[in-house]
mmCIF file of C-alpha atoms in Angstrom:
data_model
loop_
_atom_site.group_PDB
_atom_site.id
_atom_site.type_symbol
_atom_site.label_atom_id
_atom_site.label_comp_id
_atom_site.label_asym_id
_atom_site.label_seq_id
_atom_site.Cartn_x
_atom_site.Cartn_y
_atom_site.Cartn_z
ATOM 1 C CA MET A 1 -222.629 32.114 44.445
ATOM 2 C CA LYS A 2 -224.610 33.250 41.389
ATOM 3 C CA LYS A 3 -225.393 36.551 43.095
ATOM 4 C CA ARG A 4 -221.752 36.839 44.110
ATOM 5 C CA LEU A 5 -220.710 36.337 40.496
ATOM 6 C CA LEU A 6 -222.764 39.336 39.436
ATOM 7 C CA ALA A 7 -221.564 41.480 42.345
ATOM 8 C CA LEU A 8 -217.906 40.605 41.872
ATOM 9 C CA THR A 9 -218.165 41.127 38.147
ATOM 10 C CA MET A 10 -219.448 44.636 38.605
ATOM 11 C CA SER A 11 -216.574 45.360 40.973
ATOM 12 C CA VAL A 12 -213.925 43.785 38.775
ATOM 13 C CA LEU A 13 -215.093 45.501 35.615
ATOM 14 C CA MET A 14 -215.663 48.693 37.583
ATOM 15 C CA ALA A 15 -219.086 49.079 35.993
ATOM 16 C CA ALA A 16 -220.802 51.565 38.297
ATOM 17 C CA SER A 17 -224.573 51.804 38.118
ATOM 18 C CA LEU A 18 -226.891 54.616 37.262
ATOM 19 C CA ALA A 19 -230.435 55.675 37.590
ATOM 20 C CA GLY A 20 -232.998 57.281 35.346
ATOM 21 C CA CYS A 21 -234.226 60.814 34.703
ATOM 22 C CA SER A 22 -237.475 62.716 34.585
ATOM 23 C CA LYS A 23 -237.175 62.903 30.779
ATOM 24 C CA GLN A 24 -236.361 59.862 28.697
ATOM 25 C CA LEU A 25 -232.961 59.495 27.093
ATOM 26 C CA SER A 26 -232.449 57.217 24.140
ATOM 27 C CA ASN A 27 -229.991 55.992 21.526
ATOM 28 C CA GLU A 28 -229.925 53.083 19.097
ATOM 29 C CA TYR A 29 -229.307 50.586 21.930
ATOM 30 C CA ILE A 30 -231.329 51.629 24.982
ATOM 31 C CA THR A 31 -233.906 53.993 26.418
ATOM 32 C CA VAL A 32 -233.502 55.376 29.924
ATOM 33 C CA LYS A 33 -237.039 56.011 31.126
ATOM 34 C CA GLN A 34 -236.120 57.876 34.315
ATOM 35 C CA TYR A 35 -232.944 58.979 36.048
ATOM 36 C CA ASP A 36 -233.986 61.880 38.311
ATOM 37 C CA GLY A 37 -235.968 61.194 41.459
ATOM 38 C CA LEU A 38 -235.334 57.473 41.677
ATOM 39 C CA GLU A 39 -236.708 56.058 44.923
ATOM 40 C CA VAL A 40 -234.197 54.232 47.115
ATOM 41 C CA PRO A 41 -234.232 52.994 50.724
ATOM 42 C CA LYS A 42 -233.281 55.727 53.169
ATOM 43 C CA ALA A 43 -229.719 55.484 54.463
ATOM 44 C CA GLU A 44 -228.642 57.331 57.592
ATOM 45 C CA VAL A 45 -225.224 57.915 59.087
ATOM 46 C CA THR A 46 -224.763 55.859 62.256
ATOM 47 C CA GLU A 47 -223.639 57.811 65.303
ATOM 48 C CA VAL A 48 -220.140 56.968 66.524
ATOM 49 C CA THR A 49 -220.174 56.184 70.251
ATOM 50 C CA ASN A 50 -217.374 56.111 72.809
ATOM 51 C CA VAL A 51 -217.635 52.335 72.760
ATOM 52 C CA ASP A 52 -217.004 52.349 69.002
ATOM 53 C CA VAL A 53 -213.908 54.481 69.544
ATOM 54 C CA GLU A 54 -212.596 52.230 72.319
ATOM 55 C CA ASN A 55 -213.170 49.097 70.243
ATOM 56 C CA SER A 56 -211.359 50.600 67.271
ATOM 57 C CA ILE A 57 -208.392 51.657 69.406
ATOM 58 C CA ASN A 58 -208.229 48.256 71.100
ATOM 59 C CA GLY A 59 -208.157 46.645 67.689
ATOM 60 C CA ARG A 60 -205.248 48.846 66.646
ATOM 61 C CA LEU A 61 -203.379 48.075 69.848
ATOM 62 C CA SER A 62 -203.898 44.349 69.313
ATOM 63 C CA ALA A 63 -202.616 44.672 65.754
ATOM 64 C CA ALA A 64 -199.462 46.286 67.160
ATOM 65 C CA ALA A 65 -198.858 43.452 69.636
ATOM 66 C CA THR A 66 -195.452 41.783 69.772
ATOM 67 C CA THR A 67 -194.815 38.077 70.311
ATOM 68 C CA GLU A 68 -192.403 36.683 72.892
ATOM 69 C CA GLU A 69 -191.510 32.999 72.686
ATOM 70 C CA ILE A 70 -191.445 31.253 76.075
ATOM 71 C CA THR A 71 -188.922 28.491 76.701
ATOM 72 C CA ASP A 72 -188.322 28.461 80.455
ATOM 73 C CA ARG A 73 -191.694 27.561 81.948
ATOM 74 C CA ALA A 74 -194.862 25.551 81.507
ATOM 75 C CA ALA A 75 -197.926 26.786 79.635
ATOM 76 C CA GLN A 76 -200.381 28.973 81.524
ATOM 77 C CA ASP A 77 -203.623 30.844 80.907
ATOM 78 C CA GLY A 78 -203.197 33.656 78.400
ATOM 79 C CA ASP A 79 -200.379 31.916 76.542
ATOM 80 C CA THR A 80 -200.595 31.046 72.880
ATOM 81 C CA VAL A 81 -199.598 27.428 72.364
ATOM 82 C CA ASN A 82 -198.819 25.677 69.120
ATOM 83 C CA ILE A 83 -199.961 22.061 69.230
ATOM 84 C CA ASP A 84 -200.473 18.916 67.192
ATOM 85 C CA TYR A 85 -203.503 16.914 68.267
ATOM 86 C CA LYS A 86 -205.394 13.777 67.290
ATOM 87 C CA GLY A 87 -208.797 12.992 68.708
ATOM 88 C CA THR A 88 -210.432 9.590 69.050
ATOM 89 C CA VAL A 89 -213.760 8.293 70.321
ATOM 90 C CA ASP A 90 -213.732 4.668 71.441
ATOM 91 C CA GLY A 91 -210.303 4.340 69.830
ATOM 92 C CA ALA A 92 -211.413 5.571 66.389
ATOM 93 C CA GLU A 93 -210.395 8.899 64.865
ATOM 94 C CA PHE A 94 -213.224 11.218 63.864
ATOM 95 C CA GLU A 95 -213.568 13.877 61.204
ATOM 96 C CA GLY A 96 -212.236 17.284 62.212
ATOM 97 C CA GLY A 97 -210.580 15.915 65.331
ATOM 98 C CA SER A 98 -206.955 16.193 64.233
ATOM 99 C CA ALA A 99 -204.612 19.029 63.277
ATOM 100 C CA GLN A 100 -200.932 19.871 62.955
ATOM 101 C CA GLY A 101 -199.349 23.128 64.097
ATOM 102 C CA SER A 102 -202.557 24.643 65.462
ATOM 103 C CA ASP A 103 -202.306 27.868 67.483
ATOM 104 C CA LEU A 104 -204.536 28.169 70.530
ATOM 105 C CA VAL A 105 -204.867 30.908 73.159
ATOM 106 C CA LEU A 106 -205.325 29.171 76.492
ATOM 107 C CA GLY A 107 -208.352 30.505 78.332
ATOM 108 C CA SER A 108 -210.004 31.846 75.188
ATOM 109 C CA GLY A 109 -212.746 29.221 75.222
ATOM 110 C CA SER A 110 -212.104 28.390 71.576
ATOM 111 C CA PHE A 111 -212.019 24.630 72.150
ATOM 112 C CA ILE A 112 -214.278 22.238 74.095
ATOM 113 C CA GLY A 113 -215.033 23.543 77.571
ATOM 114 C CA ALA A 114 -215.579 21.734 80.854
ATOM 115 C CA ASN A 115 -218.575 19.396 80.828
ATOM 116 C CA GLY A 116 -219.793 17.268 83.701
ATOM 117 C CA ASP A 117 -216.875 15.439 85.308
ATOM 118 C CA TYR A 118 -214.496 16.374 82.505
ATOM 119 C CA LYS A 119 -212.255 19.435 82.413
ATOM 120 C CA GLY A 120 -212.004 21.623 79.353
ATOM 121 C CA PHE A 121 -209.558 21.089 76.478
ATOM 122 C CA GLU A 122 -207.558 24.248 77.123
ATOM 123 C CA GLU A 123 -207.261 23.967 80.904
ATOM 124 C CA GLN A 124 -205.745 20.491 80.547
ATOM 125 C CA ILE A 125 -202.864 21.919 78.498
ATOM 126 C CA VAL A 126 -201.975 24.365 81.278
ATOM 127 C CA GLY A 127 -198.933 23.107 83.213
ATOM 128 C CA HIS A 128 -197.343 21.193 80.340
ATOM 129 C CA ASN A 129 -193.984 22.067 78.817
ATOM 130 C CA ILE A 130 -192.631 22.391 75.287
ATOM 131 C CA GLY A 131 -191.934 19.014 73.672
ATOM 132 C CA GLU A 132 -194.321 17.074 75.917
ATOM 133 C CA THR A 133 -196.750 14.559 74.432
ATOM 134 C CA PHE A 134 -199.777 13.742 76.560
ATOM 135 C CA ASP A 135 -203.440 12.671 76.490
ATOM 136 C CA ILE A 136 -206.458 14.628 77.683
ATOM 137 C CA THR A 137 -210.086 13.520 77.934
ATOM 138 C CA VAL A 138 -213.035 15.790 77.230
ATOM 139 C CA GLN A 139 -216.775 15.463 76.779
ATOM 140 C CA PHE A 140 -218.504 17.199 73.875
ATOM 141 C CA PRO A 141 -221.471 19.423 74.812
ATOM 142 C CA GLU A 142 -224.986 18.146 74.197
ATOM 143 C CA ASN A 143 -225.587 20.627 71.370
ATOM 144 C CA TYR A 144 -222.487 19.621 69.400
ATOM 145 C CA PRO A 145 -223.506 18.259 65.953
ATOM 146 C CA ASP A 146 -222.893 14.498 65.542
ATOM 147 C CA MET A 147 -220.772 14.361 68.720
ATOM 148 C CA ALA A 148 -223.277 15.325 71.435
ATOM 149 C CA ASN A 149 -222.106 14.183 74.912
ATOM 150 C CA LYS A 150 -219.474 11.862 73.440
ATOM 151 C CA VAL A 151 -216.250 11.407 75.395
ATOM 152 C CA ALA A 152 -213.095 11.913 73.336
ATOM 153 C CA VAL A 153 -209.413 11.387 74.015
ATOM 154 C CA PHE A 154 -206.961 13.818 72.431
ATOM 155 C CA ASN A 155 -203.287 13.003 72.065
ATOM 156 C CA ILE A 156 -201.446 16.307 72.159
ATOM 157 C CA LYS A 157 -197.900 17.407 71.412
ATOM 158 C CA LEU A 158 -196.978 20.872 72.666
ATOM 159 C CA ASN A 159 -194.672 22.476 70.097
ATOM 160 C CA LYS A 160 -194.324 26.085 71.234
ATOM 161 C CA ILE A 161 -195.417 28.530 73.893
ATOM 162 C CA SER A 162 -195.593 32.261 73.272
ATOM 163 C CA VAL A 163 -197.074 35.392 74.801
ATOM 164 C CA GLN A 164 -198.660 38.332 73.028
ATOM 165 C CA HIS A 165 -197.700 41.716 74.486
ATOM 166 C CA VAL A 166 -200.380 44.265 73.633
ATOM 167 C CA PRO A 167 -199.105 47.838 74.070
ATOM 168 C CA GLU A 168 -200.875 50.230 76.425
ATOM 169 C CA LEU A 169 -202.529 53.353 75.101
ATOM 170 C CA THR A 170 -200.172 56.080 76.263
ATOM 171 C CA ASP A 171 -199.093 59.474 74.991
ATOM 172 C CA LYS A 172 -195.801 57.867 73.965
ATOM 173 C CA TRP A 173 -197.534 55.189 71.889
ATOM 174 C CA VAL A 174 -199.756 57.822 70.275
ATOM 175 C CA LYS A 175 -196.760 59.952 69.255
ATOM 176 C CA GLU A 176 -195.119 56.882 67.697
ATOM 177 C CA ASN A 177 -198.206 55.729 65.824
ATOM 178 C CA SER A 178 -200.108 58.853 64.812
ATOM 179 C CA GLU A 179 -199.110 61.659 62.489
ATOM 180 C CA LYS A 180 -201.815 63.971 63.838
ATOM 181 C CA SER A 181 -202.092 63.355 67.583
ATOM 182 C CA LYS A 182 -199.665 63.670 70.482
ATOM 183 C CA THR A 183 -201.866 62.714 73.433
ATOM 184 C CA VAL A 184 -204.372 59.977 74.188
ATOM 185 C CA GLU A 185 -207.275 62.444 74.223
ATOM 186 C CA GLU A 186 -206.261 63.882 70.867
ATOM 187 C CA TYR A 187 -205.964 60.364 69.476
ATOM 188 C CA LYS A 188 -209.463 59.432 70.626
ATOM 189 C CA LYS A 189 -210.832 62.490 68.815
ATOM 190 C CA GLU A 190 -208.797 61.561 65.718
ATOM 191 C CA VAL A 191 -210.165 58.016 65.715
ATOM 192 C CA LYS A 192 -213.714 59.282 66.206
ATOM 193 C CA LYS A 193 -213.373 61.562 63.171
ATOM 194 C CA GLU A 194 -212.032 58.649 61.118
ATOM 195 C CA LEU A 195 -214.968 56.443 62.129
ATOM 196 C CA GLU A 196 -217.450 59.217 61.340
ATOM 197 C CA LYS A 197 -215.856 59.671 57.935
ATOM 198 C CA ASN A 198 -216.021 55.915 57.309
ATOM 199 C CA ASN A 199 -219.692 55.889 58.276
ATOM 200 C CA LYS A 200 -220.442 58.695 55.835
ATOM 201 C CA GLU A 201 -218.545 56.886 53.078
ATOM 202 C CA SER A 202 -220.475 53.724 53.871
ATOM 203 C CA VAL A 203 -223.806 55.547 53.558
ATOM 204 C CA LYS A 204 -222.644 57.134 50.316
ATOM 205 C CA SER A 205 -221.693 53.739 48.940
ATOM 206 C CA THR A 206 -224.995 52.231 50.064
ATOM 207 C CA LEU A 207 -226.958 54.971 48.332
ATOM 208 C CA GLN A 208 -224.954 54.598 45.138
ATOM 209 C CA ASN A 209 -225.558 50.850 45.133
ATOM 210 C CA SER A 210 -229.267 51.387 45.748
ATOM 211 C CA VAL A 211 -229.549 53.905 42.939
ATOM 212 C CA MET A 212 -227.632 51.573 40.653
ATOM 213 C CA GLU A 213 -230.065 48.785 41.381
ATOM 214 C CA ALA A 214 -232.999 51.101 40.764
ATOM 215 C CA LEU A 215 -231.677 51.843 37.289
ATOM 216 C CA VAL A 216 -232.159 48.307 36.046
ATOM 217 C CA ASP A 217 -235.932 48.719 35.962
ATOM 218 C CA GLN A 218 -235.596 52.035 34.156
ATOM 219 C CA ILE A 219 -233.605 50.821 31.144
ATOM 220 C CA GLU A 220 -235.347 49.416 28.079
ATOM 221 C CA VAL A 221 -233.029 47.543 25.744
ATOM 222 C CA LYS A 222 -233.490 47.701 21.992
ATOM 223 C CA LYS A 223 -230.322 45.801 21.238
ATOM 224 C CA LEU A 224 -226.832 45.694 22.727
ATOM 225 C CA PRO A 225 -223.482 46.051 20.944
ATOM 226 C CA GLU A 226 -222.320 42.439 20.716
ATOM 227 C CA ASP A 227 -218.628 43.353 20.717
ATOM 228 C CA GLN A 228 -218.959 45.115 24.077
ATOM 229 C CA VAL A 229 -220.899 42.212 25.579
ATOM 230 C CA LYS A 230 -218.261 39.755 24.368
ATOM 231 C CA ASP A 231 -215.475 41.917 25.791
ATOM 232 C CA GLN A 232 -217.208 42.023 29.178
ATOM 233 C CA MET A 233 -217.738 38.266 29.158
ATOM 234 C CA ALA A 234 -214.062 37.748 28.363
ATOM 235 C CA SER A 235 -213.111 40.012 31.263
ATOM 236 C CA ILE A 236 -215.385 38.078 33.601
ATOM 237 C CA GLU A 237 -213.871 34.746 32.616
ATOM 238 C CA SER A 238 -210.352 36.190 32.871
ATOM 239 C CA TYR A 239 -211.082 37.350 36.410
ATOM 240 C CA TYR A 240 -212.251 33.931 37.533
ATOM 241 C CA GLN A 241 -209.344 32.278 35.720
ATOM 242 C CA GLN A 242 -207.074 34.376 37.925
ATOM 243 C CA MET A 243 -209.086 33.460 41.010
ATOM 244 C CA ALA A 244 -208.669 29.795 40.159
ATOM 245 C CA SER A 245 -204.904 30.219 39.841
ATOM 246 C CA VAL A 246 -204.781 31.847 43.287
ATOM 247 C CA TYR A 247 -206.323 28.657 44.678
ATOM 248 C CA GLY A 248 -203.937 26.540 42.592
ATOM 249 C CA MET A 249 -206.833 25.027 40.669
ATOM 250 C CA GLU A 250 -207.820 24.580 37.056
ATOM 251 C CA PHE A 251 -210.630 26.953 36.117
ATOM 252 C CA GLU A 252 -213.086 24.125 35.430
ATOM 253 C CA ASP A 253 -212.452 22.622 38.876
ATOM 254 C CA PHE A 254 -212.715 26.033 40.542
ATOM 255 C CA ARG A 255 -216.002 26.704 38.762
ATOM 256 C CA ASP A 256 -217.455 23.309 39.652
ATOM 257 C CA GLN A 257 -216.211 23.055 43.237
ATOM 258 C CA MET A 258 -215.784 26.581 44.577
ATOM 259 C CA MET A 259 -218.500 28.348 42.614
ATOM 260 C CA GLN A 260 -220.719 25.258 42.410
ATOM 261 C CA MET A 261 -221.746 26.127 38.870
ATOM 262 C CA SER A 262 -221.930 24.089 35.704
ATOM 263 C CA GLU A 263 -220.404 25.402 32.480
ATOM 264 C CA ASP A 264 -223.855 26.327 31.163
ATOM 265 C CA ASP A 265 -224.782 28.123 34.399
ATOM 266 C CA PHE A 266 -221.505 30.050 34.422
ATOM 267 C CA ASN A 267 -221.919 31.121 30.799
ATOM 268 C CA LYS A 268 -225.508 32.186 31.415
ATOM 269 C CA GLU A 269 -224.625 34.218 34.515
ATOM 270 C CA SER A 270 -221.596 35.744 32.790
ATOM 271 C CA LYS A 271 -223.733 36.848 29.865
ATOM 272 C CA ASN A 272 -226.353 38.351 32.159
ATOM 273 C CA ALA A 273 -223.683 40.223 34.102
ATOM 274 C CA ALA A 274 -221.988 41.412 30.921
ATOM 275 C CA GLU A 275 -225.242 42.669 29.429
ATOM 276 C CA THR A 276 -226.072 44.505 32.659
ATOM 277 C CA ALA A 277 -222.641 46.147 32.675
ATOM 278 C CA VAL A 278 -222.990 47.234 29.049
ATOM 279 C CA LYS A 279 -226.462 48.704 29.345
ATOM 280 C CA ARG A 280 -225.462 50.618 32.486
ATOM 281 C CA LYS A 281 -222.382 51.909 30.701
ATOM 282 C CA LEU A 282 -224.516 53.087 27.798
ATOM 283 C CA ALA A 283 -226.986 54.740 30.149
ATOM 284 C CA CYS A 284 -224.186 56.536 31.992
ATOM 285 C CA GLU A 285 -222.882 57.921 28.740
ATOM 286 C CA LEU A 286 -226.334 59.251 27.857
ATOM 287 C CA ILE A 287 -226.819 60.895 31.247
ATOM 288 C CA ALA A 288 -223.301 62.327 31.326
ATOM 289 C CA LYS A 289 -223.824 63.916 27.928
ATOM 290 C CA LYS A 290 -227.239 65.288 28.867
ATOM 291 C CA LYS A 291 -226.060 66.754 32.175
ATOM 292 C CA ASN A 292 -222.539 67.765 31.086
ATOM 293 C CA LEU A 293 -220.985 65.431 33.642
ATOM 294 C CA GLU A 294 -218.062 64.083 31.651
ATOM 295 C CA PRO A 295 -214.832 64.849 33.532
ATOM 296 C CA SER A 296 -212.128 66.945 31.933
ATOM 297 C CA ASP A 297 -208.751 65.420 31.046
ATOM 298 C CA LYS A 298 -207.340 67.048 34.167
ATOM 299 C CA GLU A 299 -210.064 65.474 36.335
ATOM 300 C CA TYR A 300 -209.470 62.085 34.739
ATOM 301 C CA GLU A 301 -205.747 62.247 35.432
ATOM 302 C CA LYS A 302 -206.278 63.380 39.012
ATOM 303 C CA GLN A 303 -208.691 60.544 39.748
ATOM 304 C CA ILE A 304 -206.522 57.933 38.030
ATOM 305 C CA LYS A 305 -203.585 59.073 40.149
ATOM 306 C CA GLU A 306 -205.697 58.577 43.281
ATOM 307 C CA TYR A 307 -206.692 55.100 42.109
ATOM 308 C CA ALA A 308 -203.046 54.228 41.434
ATOM 309 C CA GLY A 309 -201.923 55.178 44.937
ATOM 310 C CA ASP A 310 -198.245 54.356 45.334
ATOM 311 C CA GLN A 311 -198.131 52.521 42.004
ATOM 312 C CA ASP A 312 -196.633 54.204 38.954
ATOM 313 C CA VAL A 313 -199.514 55.854 37.083
ATOM 314 C CA LYS A 314 -198.317 54.723 33.663
ATOM 315 C CA GLU A 315 -197.963 51.125 34.810
ATOM 316 C CA PHE A 316 -201.370 51.318 36.499
ATOM 317 C CA LYS A 317 -203.003 52.514 33.287
ATOM 318 C CA GLU A 318 -201.391 49.682 31.340
ATOM 319 C CA GLN A 319 -202.414 47.125 33.948
ATOM 320 C CA VAL A 320 -206.070 48.152 34.293
ATOM 321 C CA GLY A 321 -206.635 49.765 30.914
ATOM 322 C CA GLU A 322 -207.100 53.482 30.369
ATOM 323 C CA ASP A 323 -210.523 53.029 28.759
ATOM 324 C CA VAL A 324 -211.717 51.028 31.772
ATOM 325 C CA LEU A 325 -210.438 53.699 34.146
ATOM 326 C CA LYS A 326 -212.103 56.522 32.236
ATOM 327 C CA ASN A 327 -215.353 54.599 32.072
ATOM 328 C CA THR A 328 -215.182 53.978 35.817
ATOM 329 C CA ILE A 329 -214.580 57.647 36.595
ATOM 330 C CA LEU A 330 -217.401 58.740 34.303
ATOM 331 C CA GLN A 331 -219.847 56.301 35.862
ATOM 332 C CA GLN A 332 -218.770 57.317 39.357
ATOM 333 C CA LYS A 333 -219.537 60.947 38.577
ATOM 334 C CA VAL A 334 -222.928 60.015 37.156
ATOM 335 C CA ALA A 335 -223.654 57.870 40.212
ATOM 336 C CA GLU A 336 -222.896 60.821 42.479
ATOM 337 C CA TYR A 337 -225.283 62.971 40.462
ATOM 338 C CA LEU A 338 -228.001 60.334 40.726
ATOM 339 C CA VAL A 339 -227.589 60.108 44.504
ATOM 340 C CA ASP A 340 -227.872 63.889 44.802
ATOM 341 C CA ASN A 341 -231.157 63.719 42.888
ATOM 342 C CA CYS A 342 -232.702 60.543 44.289
ATOM 343 C CA VAL A 343 -235.599 60.255 46.742
ATOM 344 C CA GLN A 344 -234.859 58.363 49.944
ATOM 345 C CA VAL A 345 -237.857 56.443 51.233
ATOM 346 C CA GLU A 346 -238.391 55.167 54.756
ATOM 347 C CA GLN A 347 -238.610 51.377 54.792
ATOM 348 C CA THR A 348 -241.480 49.783 56.679
ATOM 349 C CA ASN A 349 -241.460 46.191 57.913
ATOM 350 C CA SER A 350 -243.941 45.210 55.218
ATOM 351 C CA THR A 351 -241.713 46.783 52.547
ATOM 352 C CA GLU A 352 -238.650 44.963 53.808
ATOM 353 C CA GLU A 353 -240.521 41.662 54.019
ATOM 354 C CA ALA A 354 -241.769 42.120 50.470
ATOM 355 C CA LYS A 355 -238.168 42.268 49.311
#
């Protein structure tokens, strides 16, 4: 969780990383010892196969599935049933053995399968009708933690039966769901191009992250502006306050239970993350100035508009903060420069193990 705190903080504060240069850069706060030619693990674009394309299309078809509720027959394989169940062993309930309103696809193998003389959980629901309450008996497999080979009785109430209708990949479906393709073959090519683009973006992101990490060892700190560190720490705490509210928890409880951190640990990690964000920000500013990388006002506005998407740009600026957005865009441009000038190194097994 401590590593996650740092990673999430960098994302939330949009503090992109940098790397060093062949000549040192310095100001009153830091010295960047190197930013050109930083060594990073080699990242290669993965080839997109026909299997990848088929899997992606099948996922899209499944996402477009419609649900039909069944009321005139008993449950059968392939149906999705909604059930309440309570499990007991020797008449006593056990932890994790009960649930209300649980959805289960019969035949999926999600629940306990057949074992010895006992049929599987799912196959014993087949043939029952909506509203029925009945008992089934199953035997846990021998590798099941704490319940190995135990025989359990489940009392089940069948609430609903439904069927998922997954559409077929046809020219008609393609025309209705693609703005670029009209036939199945065209759609497969479209999906392949999308996957290839995603792979390239993934490699780009990986390289930027690697270069950002490499920067840490190339920055010497003289002192850091305390006001900026405090602002970053406040932003970090604000983010996790919001996370706590999403879970309906007080921040202290969220920190203790979900993050498993004491107040002292949280403050220490927040300060470390804030200081890292500030020194990277300062380094980016130095590199941008040295290499004339600072975007023009027009470039800033264009990028902010892309970030905003469908949201009103003015509202987006007010929500995120224009200074934060400009800092993000500047650091992104510096990160791209650093990737273009880094050295990708093949990773051996010994190198990977050393990490």
